[in-house]
mmCIF file with all atom_site columns, C-alpha atoms in Angstrom:
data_model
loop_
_atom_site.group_PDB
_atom_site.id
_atom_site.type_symbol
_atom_site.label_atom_id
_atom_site.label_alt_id
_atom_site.label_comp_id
_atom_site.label_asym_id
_atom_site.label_entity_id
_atom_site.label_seq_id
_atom_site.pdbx_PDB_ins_code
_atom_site.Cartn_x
_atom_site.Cartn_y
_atom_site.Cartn_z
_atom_site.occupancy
_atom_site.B_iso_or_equiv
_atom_site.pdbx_formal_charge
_atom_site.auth_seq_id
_atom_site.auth_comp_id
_atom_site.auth_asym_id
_atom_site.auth_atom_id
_atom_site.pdbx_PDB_model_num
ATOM 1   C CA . UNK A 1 1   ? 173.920 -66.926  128.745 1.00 50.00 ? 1   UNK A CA 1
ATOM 2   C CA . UNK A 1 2   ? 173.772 -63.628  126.295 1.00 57.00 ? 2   UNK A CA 1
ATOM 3   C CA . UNK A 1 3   ? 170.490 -65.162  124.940 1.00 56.00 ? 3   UNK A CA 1
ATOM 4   C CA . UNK A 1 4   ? 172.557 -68.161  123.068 1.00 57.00 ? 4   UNK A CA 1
ATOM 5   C CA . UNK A 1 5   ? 170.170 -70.944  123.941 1.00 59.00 ? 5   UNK A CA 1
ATOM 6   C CA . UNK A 1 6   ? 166.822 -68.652  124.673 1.00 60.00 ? 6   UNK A CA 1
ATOM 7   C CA . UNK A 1 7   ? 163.559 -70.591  123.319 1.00 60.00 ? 7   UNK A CA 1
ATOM 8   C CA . UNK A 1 8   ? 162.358 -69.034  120.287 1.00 56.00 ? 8   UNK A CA 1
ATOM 9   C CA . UNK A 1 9   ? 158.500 -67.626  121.076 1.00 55.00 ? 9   UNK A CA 1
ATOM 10  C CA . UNK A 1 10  ? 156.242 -69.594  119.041 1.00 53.00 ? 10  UNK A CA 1
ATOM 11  C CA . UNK A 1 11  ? 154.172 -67.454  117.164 1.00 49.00 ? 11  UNK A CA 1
ATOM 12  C CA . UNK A 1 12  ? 150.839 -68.071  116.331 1.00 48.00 ? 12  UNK A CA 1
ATOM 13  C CA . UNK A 1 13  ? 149.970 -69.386  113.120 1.00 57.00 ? 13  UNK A CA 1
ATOM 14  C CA . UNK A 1 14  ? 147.447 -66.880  110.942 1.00 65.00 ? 14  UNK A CA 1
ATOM 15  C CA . UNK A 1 15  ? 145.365 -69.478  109.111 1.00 72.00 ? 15  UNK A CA 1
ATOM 16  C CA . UNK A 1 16  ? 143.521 -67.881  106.930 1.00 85.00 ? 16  UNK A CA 1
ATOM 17  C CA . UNK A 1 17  ? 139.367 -68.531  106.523 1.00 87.00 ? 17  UNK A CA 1
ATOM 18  C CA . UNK A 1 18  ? 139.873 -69.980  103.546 1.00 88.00 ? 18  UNK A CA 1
ATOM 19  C CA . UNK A 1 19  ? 142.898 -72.276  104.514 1.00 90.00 ? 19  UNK A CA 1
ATOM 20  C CA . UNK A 1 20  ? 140.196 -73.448  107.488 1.00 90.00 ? 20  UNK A CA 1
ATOM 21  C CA . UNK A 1 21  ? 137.313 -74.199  105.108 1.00 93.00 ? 21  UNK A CA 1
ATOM 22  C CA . UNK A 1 22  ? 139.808 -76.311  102.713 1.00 93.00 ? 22  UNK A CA 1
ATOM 23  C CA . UNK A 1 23  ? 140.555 -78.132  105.506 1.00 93.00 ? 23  UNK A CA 1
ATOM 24  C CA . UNK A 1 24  ? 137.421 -79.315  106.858 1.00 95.00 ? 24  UNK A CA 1
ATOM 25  C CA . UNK A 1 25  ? 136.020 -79.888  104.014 1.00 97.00 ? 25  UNK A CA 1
ATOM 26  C CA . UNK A 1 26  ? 139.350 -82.384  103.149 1.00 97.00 ? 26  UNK A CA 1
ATOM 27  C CA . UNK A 1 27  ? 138.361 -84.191  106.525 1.00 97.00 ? 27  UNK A CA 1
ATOM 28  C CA . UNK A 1 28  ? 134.753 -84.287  105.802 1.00 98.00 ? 28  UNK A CA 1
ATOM 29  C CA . UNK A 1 29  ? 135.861 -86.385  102.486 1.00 98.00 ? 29  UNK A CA 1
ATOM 30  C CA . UNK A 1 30  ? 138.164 -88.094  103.655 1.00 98.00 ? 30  UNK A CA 1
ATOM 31  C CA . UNK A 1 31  ? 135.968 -89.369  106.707 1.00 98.00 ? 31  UNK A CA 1
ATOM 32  C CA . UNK A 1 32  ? 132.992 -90.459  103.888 1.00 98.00 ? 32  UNK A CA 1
ATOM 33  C CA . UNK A 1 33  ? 135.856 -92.144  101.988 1.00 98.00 ? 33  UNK A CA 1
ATOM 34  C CA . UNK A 1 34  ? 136.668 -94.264  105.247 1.00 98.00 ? 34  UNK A CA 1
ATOM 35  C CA . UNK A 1 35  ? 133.016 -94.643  106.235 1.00 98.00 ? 35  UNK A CA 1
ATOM 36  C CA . UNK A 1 36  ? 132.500 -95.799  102.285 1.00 97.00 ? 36  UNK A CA 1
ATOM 37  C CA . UNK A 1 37  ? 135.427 -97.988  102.690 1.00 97.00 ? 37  UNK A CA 1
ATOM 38  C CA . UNK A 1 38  ? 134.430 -99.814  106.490 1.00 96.00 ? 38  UNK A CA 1
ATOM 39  C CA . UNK A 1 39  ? 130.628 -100.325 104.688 1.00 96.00 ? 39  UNK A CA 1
ATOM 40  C CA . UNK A 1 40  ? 132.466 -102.425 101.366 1.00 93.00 ? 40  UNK A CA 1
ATOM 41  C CA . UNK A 1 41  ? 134.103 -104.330 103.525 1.00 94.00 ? 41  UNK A CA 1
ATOM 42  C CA . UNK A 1 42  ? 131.622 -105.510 106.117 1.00 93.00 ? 42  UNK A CA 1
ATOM 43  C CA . UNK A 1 43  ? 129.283 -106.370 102.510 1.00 91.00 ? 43  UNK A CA 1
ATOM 44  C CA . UNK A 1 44  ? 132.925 -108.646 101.224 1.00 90.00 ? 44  UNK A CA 1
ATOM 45  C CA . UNK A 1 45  ? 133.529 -110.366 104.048 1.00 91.00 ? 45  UNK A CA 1
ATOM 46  C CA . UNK A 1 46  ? 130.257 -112.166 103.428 1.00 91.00 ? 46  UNK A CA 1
ATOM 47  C CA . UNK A 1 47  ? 130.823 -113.533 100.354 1.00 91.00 ? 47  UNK A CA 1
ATOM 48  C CA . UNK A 1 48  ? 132.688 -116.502 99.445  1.00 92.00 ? 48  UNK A CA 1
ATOM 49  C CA . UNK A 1 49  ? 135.895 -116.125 97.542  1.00 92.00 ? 49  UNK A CA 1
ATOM 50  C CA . UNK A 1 50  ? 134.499 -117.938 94.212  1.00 95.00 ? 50  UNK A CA 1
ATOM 51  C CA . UNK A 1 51  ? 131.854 -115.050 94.547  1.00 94.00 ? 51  UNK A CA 1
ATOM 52  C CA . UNK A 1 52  ? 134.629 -112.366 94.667  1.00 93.00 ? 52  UNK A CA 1
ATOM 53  C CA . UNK A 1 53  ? 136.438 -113.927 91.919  1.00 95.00 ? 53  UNK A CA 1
ATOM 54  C CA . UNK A 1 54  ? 133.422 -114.056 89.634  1.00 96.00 ? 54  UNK A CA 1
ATOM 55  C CA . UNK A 1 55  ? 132.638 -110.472 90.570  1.00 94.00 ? 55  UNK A CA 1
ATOM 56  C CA . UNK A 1 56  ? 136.762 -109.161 89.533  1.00 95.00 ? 56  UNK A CA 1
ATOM 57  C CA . UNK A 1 57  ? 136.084 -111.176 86.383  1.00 98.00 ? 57  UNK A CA 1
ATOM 58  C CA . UNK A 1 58  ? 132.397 -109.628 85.163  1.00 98.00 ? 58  UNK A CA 1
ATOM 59  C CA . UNK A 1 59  ? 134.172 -106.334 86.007  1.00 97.00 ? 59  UNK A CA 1
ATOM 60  C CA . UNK A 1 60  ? 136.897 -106.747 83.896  1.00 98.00 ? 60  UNK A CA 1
ATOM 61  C CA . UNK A 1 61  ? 134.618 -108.046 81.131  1.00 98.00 ? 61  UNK A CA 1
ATOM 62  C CA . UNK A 1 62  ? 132.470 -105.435 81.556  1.00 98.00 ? 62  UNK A CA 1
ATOM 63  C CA . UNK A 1 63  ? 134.771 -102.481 81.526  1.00 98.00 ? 63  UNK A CA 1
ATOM 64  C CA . UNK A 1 64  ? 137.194 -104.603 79.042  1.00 98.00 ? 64  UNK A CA 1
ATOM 65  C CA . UNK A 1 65  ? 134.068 -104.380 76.618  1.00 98.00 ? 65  UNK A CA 1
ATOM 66  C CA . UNK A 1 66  ? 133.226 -100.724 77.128  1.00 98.00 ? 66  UNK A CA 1
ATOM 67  C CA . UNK A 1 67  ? 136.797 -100.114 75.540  1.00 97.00 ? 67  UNK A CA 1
ATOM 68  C CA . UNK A 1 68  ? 136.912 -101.988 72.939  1.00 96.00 ? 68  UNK A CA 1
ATOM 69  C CA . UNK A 1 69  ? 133.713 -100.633 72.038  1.00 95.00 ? 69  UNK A CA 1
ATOM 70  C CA . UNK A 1 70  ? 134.595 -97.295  72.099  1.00 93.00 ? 70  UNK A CA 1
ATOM 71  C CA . UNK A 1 71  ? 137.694 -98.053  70.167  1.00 92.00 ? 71  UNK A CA 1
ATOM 72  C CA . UNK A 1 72  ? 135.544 -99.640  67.523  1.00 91.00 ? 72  UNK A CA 1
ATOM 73  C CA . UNK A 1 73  ? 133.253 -96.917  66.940  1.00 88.00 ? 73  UNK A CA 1
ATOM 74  C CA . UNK A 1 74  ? 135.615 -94.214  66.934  1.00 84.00 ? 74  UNK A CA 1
ATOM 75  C CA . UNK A 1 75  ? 137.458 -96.168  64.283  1.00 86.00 ? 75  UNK A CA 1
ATOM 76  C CA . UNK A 1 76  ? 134.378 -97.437  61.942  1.00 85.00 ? 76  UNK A CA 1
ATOM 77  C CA . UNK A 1 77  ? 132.318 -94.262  62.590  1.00 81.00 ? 77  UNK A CA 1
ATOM 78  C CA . UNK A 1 78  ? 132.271 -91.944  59.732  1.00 77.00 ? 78  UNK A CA 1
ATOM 79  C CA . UNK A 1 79  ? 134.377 -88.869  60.347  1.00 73.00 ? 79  UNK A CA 1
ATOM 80  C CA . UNK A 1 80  ? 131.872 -86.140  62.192  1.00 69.00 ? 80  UNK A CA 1
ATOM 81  C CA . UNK A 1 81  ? 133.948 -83.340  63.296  1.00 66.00 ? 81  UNK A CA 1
ATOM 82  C CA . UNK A 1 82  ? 133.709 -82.885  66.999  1.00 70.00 ? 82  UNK A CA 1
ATOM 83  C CA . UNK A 1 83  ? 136.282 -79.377  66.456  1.00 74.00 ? 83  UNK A CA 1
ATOM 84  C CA . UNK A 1 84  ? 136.482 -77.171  63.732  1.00 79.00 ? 84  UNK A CA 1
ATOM 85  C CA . UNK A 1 85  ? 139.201 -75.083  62.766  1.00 79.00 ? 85  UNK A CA 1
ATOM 86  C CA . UNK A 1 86  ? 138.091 -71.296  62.298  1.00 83.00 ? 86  UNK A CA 1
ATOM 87  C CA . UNK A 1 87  ? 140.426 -68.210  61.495  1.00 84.00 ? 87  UNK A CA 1
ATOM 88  C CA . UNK A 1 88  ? 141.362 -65.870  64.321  1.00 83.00 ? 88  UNK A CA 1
ATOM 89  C CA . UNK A 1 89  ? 139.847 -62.665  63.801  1.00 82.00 ? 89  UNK A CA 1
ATOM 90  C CA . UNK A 1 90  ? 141.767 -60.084  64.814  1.00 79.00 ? 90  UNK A CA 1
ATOM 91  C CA . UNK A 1 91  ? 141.049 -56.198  64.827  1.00 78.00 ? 91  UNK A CA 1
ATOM 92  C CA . UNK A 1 92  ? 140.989 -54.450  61.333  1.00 78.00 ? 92  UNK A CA 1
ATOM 93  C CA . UNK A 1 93  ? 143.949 -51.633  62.429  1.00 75.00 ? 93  UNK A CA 1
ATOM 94  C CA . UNK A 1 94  ? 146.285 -53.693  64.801  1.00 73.00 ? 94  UNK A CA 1
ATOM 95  C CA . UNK A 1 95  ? 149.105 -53.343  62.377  1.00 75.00 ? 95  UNK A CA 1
ATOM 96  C CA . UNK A 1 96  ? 148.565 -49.445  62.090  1.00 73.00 ? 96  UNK A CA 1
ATOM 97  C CA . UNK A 1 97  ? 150.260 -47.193  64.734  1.00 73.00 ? 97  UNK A CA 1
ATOM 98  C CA . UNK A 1 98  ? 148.262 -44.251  64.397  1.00 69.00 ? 98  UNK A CA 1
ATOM 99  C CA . UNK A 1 99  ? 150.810 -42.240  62.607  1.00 67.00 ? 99  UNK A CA 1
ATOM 100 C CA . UNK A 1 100 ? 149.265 -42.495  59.502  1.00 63.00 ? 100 UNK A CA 1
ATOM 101 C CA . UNK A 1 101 ? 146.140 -40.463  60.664  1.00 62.00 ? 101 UNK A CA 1
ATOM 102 C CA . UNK A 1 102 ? 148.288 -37.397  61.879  1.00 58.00 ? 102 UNK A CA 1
ATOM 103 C CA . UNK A 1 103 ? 145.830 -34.857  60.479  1.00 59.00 ? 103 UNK A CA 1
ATOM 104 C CA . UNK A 1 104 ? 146.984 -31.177  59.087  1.00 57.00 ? 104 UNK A CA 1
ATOM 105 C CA . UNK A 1 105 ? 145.086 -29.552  61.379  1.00 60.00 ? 105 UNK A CA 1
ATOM 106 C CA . UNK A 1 106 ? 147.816 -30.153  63.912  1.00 66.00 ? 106 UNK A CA 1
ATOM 107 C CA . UNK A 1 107 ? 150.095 -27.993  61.576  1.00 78.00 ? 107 UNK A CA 1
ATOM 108 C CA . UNK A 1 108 ? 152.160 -25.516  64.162  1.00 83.00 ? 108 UNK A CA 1
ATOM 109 C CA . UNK A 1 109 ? 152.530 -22.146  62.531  1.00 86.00 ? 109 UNK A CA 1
ATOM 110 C CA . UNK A 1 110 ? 155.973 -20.356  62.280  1.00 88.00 ? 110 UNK A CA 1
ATOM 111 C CA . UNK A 1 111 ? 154.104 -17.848  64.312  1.00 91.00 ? 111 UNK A CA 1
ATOM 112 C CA . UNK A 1 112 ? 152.566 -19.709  66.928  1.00 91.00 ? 112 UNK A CA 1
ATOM 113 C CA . UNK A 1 113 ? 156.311 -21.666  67.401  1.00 91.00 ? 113 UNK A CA 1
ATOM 114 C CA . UNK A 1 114 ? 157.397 -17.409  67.594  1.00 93.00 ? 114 UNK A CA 1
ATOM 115 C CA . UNK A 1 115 ? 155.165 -17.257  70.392  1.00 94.00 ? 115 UNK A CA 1
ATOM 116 C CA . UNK A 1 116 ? 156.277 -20.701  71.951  1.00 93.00 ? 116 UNK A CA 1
ATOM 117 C CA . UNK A 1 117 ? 159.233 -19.763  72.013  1.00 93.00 ? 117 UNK A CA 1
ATOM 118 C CA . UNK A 1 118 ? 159.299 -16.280  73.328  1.00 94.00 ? 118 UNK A CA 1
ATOM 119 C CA . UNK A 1 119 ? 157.127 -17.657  76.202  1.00 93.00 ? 119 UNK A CA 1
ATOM 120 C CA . UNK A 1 120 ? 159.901 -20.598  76.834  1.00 91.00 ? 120 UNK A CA 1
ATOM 121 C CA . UNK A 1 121 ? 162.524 -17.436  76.968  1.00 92.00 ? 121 UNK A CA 1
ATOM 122 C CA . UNK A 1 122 ? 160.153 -15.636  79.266  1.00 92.00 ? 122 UNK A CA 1
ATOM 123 C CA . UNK A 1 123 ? 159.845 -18.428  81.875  1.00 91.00 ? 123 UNK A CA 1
ATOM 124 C CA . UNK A 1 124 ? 163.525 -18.967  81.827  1.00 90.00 ? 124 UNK A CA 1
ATOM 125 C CA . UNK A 1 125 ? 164.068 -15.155  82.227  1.00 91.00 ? 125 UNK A CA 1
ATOM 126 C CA . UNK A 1 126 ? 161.787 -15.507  85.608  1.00 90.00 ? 126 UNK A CA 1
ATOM 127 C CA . UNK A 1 127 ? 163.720 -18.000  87.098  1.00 86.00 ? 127 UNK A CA 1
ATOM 128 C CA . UNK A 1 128 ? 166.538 -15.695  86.815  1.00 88.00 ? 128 UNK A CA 1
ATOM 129 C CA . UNK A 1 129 ? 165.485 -13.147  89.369  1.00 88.00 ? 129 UNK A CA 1
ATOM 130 C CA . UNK A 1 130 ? 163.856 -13.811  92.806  1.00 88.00 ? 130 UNK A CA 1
ATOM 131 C CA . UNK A 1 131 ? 160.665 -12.422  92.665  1.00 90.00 ? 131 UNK A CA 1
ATOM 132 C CA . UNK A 1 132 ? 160.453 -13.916  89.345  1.00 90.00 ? 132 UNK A CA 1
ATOM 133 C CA . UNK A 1 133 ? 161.638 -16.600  90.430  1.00 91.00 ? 133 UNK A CA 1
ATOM 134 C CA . UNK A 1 134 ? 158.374 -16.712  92.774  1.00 91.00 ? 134 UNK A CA 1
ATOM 135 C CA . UNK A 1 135 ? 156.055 -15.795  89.693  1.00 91.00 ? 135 UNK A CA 1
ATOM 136 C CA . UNK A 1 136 ? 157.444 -18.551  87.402  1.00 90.00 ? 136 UNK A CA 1
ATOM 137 C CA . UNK A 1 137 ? 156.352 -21.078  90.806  1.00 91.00 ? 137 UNK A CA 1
ATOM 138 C CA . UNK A 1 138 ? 153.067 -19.842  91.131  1.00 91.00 ? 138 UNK A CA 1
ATOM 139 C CA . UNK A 1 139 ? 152.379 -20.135  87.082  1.00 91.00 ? 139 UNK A CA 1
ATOM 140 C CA . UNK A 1 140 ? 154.233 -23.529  87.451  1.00 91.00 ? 140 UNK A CA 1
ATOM 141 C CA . UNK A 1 141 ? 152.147 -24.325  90.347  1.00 92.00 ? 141 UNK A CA 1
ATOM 142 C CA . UNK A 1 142 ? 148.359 -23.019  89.150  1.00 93.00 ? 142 UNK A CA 1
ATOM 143 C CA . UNK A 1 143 ? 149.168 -24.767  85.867  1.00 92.00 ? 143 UNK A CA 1
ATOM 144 C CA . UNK A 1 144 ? 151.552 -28.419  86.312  1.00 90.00 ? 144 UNK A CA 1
ATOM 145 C CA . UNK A 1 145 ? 151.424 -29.968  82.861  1.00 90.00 ? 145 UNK A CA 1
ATOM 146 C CA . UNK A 1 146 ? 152.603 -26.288  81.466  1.00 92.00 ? 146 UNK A CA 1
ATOM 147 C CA . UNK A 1 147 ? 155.817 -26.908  80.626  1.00 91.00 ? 147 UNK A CA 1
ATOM 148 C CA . UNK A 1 148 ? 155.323 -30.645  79.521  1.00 92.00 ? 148 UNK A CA 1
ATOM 149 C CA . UNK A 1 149 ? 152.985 -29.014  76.811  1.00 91.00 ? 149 UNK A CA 1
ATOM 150 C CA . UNK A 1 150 ? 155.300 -26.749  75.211  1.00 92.00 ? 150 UNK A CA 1
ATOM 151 C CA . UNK A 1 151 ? 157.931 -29.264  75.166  1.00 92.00 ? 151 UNK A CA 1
ATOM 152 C CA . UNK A 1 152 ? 155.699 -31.488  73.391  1.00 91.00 ? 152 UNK A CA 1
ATOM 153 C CA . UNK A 1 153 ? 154.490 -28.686  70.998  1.00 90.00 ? 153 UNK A CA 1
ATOM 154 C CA . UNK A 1 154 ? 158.328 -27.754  70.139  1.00 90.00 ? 154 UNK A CA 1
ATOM 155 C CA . UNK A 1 155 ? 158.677 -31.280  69.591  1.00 89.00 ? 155 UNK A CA 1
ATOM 156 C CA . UNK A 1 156 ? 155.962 -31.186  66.937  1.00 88.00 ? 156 UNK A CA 1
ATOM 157 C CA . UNK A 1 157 ? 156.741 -28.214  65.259  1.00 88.00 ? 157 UNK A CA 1
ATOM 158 C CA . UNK A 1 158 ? 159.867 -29.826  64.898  1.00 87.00 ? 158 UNK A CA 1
ATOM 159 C CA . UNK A 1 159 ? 158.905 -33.119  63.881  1.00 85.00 ? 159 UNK A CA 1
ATOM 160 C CA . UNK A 1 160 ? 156.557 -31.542  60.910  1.00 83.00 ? 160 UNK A CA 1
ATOM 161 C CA . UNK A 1 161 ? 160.032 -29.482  59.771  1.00 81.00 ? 161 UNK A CA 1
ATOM 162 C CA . UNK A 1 162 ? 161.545 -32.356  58.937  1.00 77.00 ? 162 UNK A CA 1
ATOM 163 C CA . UNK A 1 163 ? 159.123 -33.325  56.914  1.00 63.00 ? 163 UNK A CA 1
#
């Protein structure tokens, strides 16, 4: 009826190898825990229940002692220290950003921006025609980051103005 009450395919379940592994080796543990378990209890059922009760009681002395004796020595052992606290050490320059360094030699002539400048004006006076416009493309094309660079070396020039 209009696919209203069609059975949804089941789809098969990707279980990855991992997923697969993880689970048999949880049944191969938990079948050793059982197997474990079955053995105790077949060795218990022997003994008499004054047996069993002597056997809860050494336990708890035992492991009742163990405590306290670790208690005791960690409080009447002379202080060794098991940590010690050193400084961080961090790199020599991580507060710097680098702007410090800006070296001279970076220095943009008034000439060189001159010649920036007039090449910025001759790109733009390519795109203006359409051969030209083809030209400017090809440059464009043969050489990607072109314009990024002279953008960034306007924006030095200009940066070391203001200075």
């Amino acid at each position: 009826m209009f696919g209203l009450f069609k059975r949804n395919k089941r789809q098969e379940s990707t279980i990855s190898v991992n997923e697969k592994v993880a689970t048999k080796i949880v049944r191969a543990v938990a079948l050793v825990q059982q197997r474990w378990a079955r053995y105790m209890e077949r060795k218990s059922e022997r003994l008499s229940i004054a047996t069993k009760k002597k056997l809860v009681i050494l336990f708890c002395l035992a492991t009742g002692g163990y405590s306290i004796y670790l208690a005791g020595e960690s409080l009447f052992q002379k202080q060794s220290s098991v940590m010690k606290v050193t400084f961080i050490k961090r790199p020599q320059y991580v507060t710097q950003t680098g702007d410090e360094k800006l070296s001279p030699s970076i220095i943009i002539s008034e000439k060189e921006y001159a010649k920036i400048v007039q090449f910025r004006k001759y790109m733009d006076s390519l795109a203006a025609t359409r051969s030209g416009k083809w030209k400017a493309d090809s440059i464009l094309v043969a050489r990607p980051g072109l314009m990024d660079s002279i953008n960034h070396l306007e924006q030095l020039y200009h940066l070391q103005t203001k200075k």
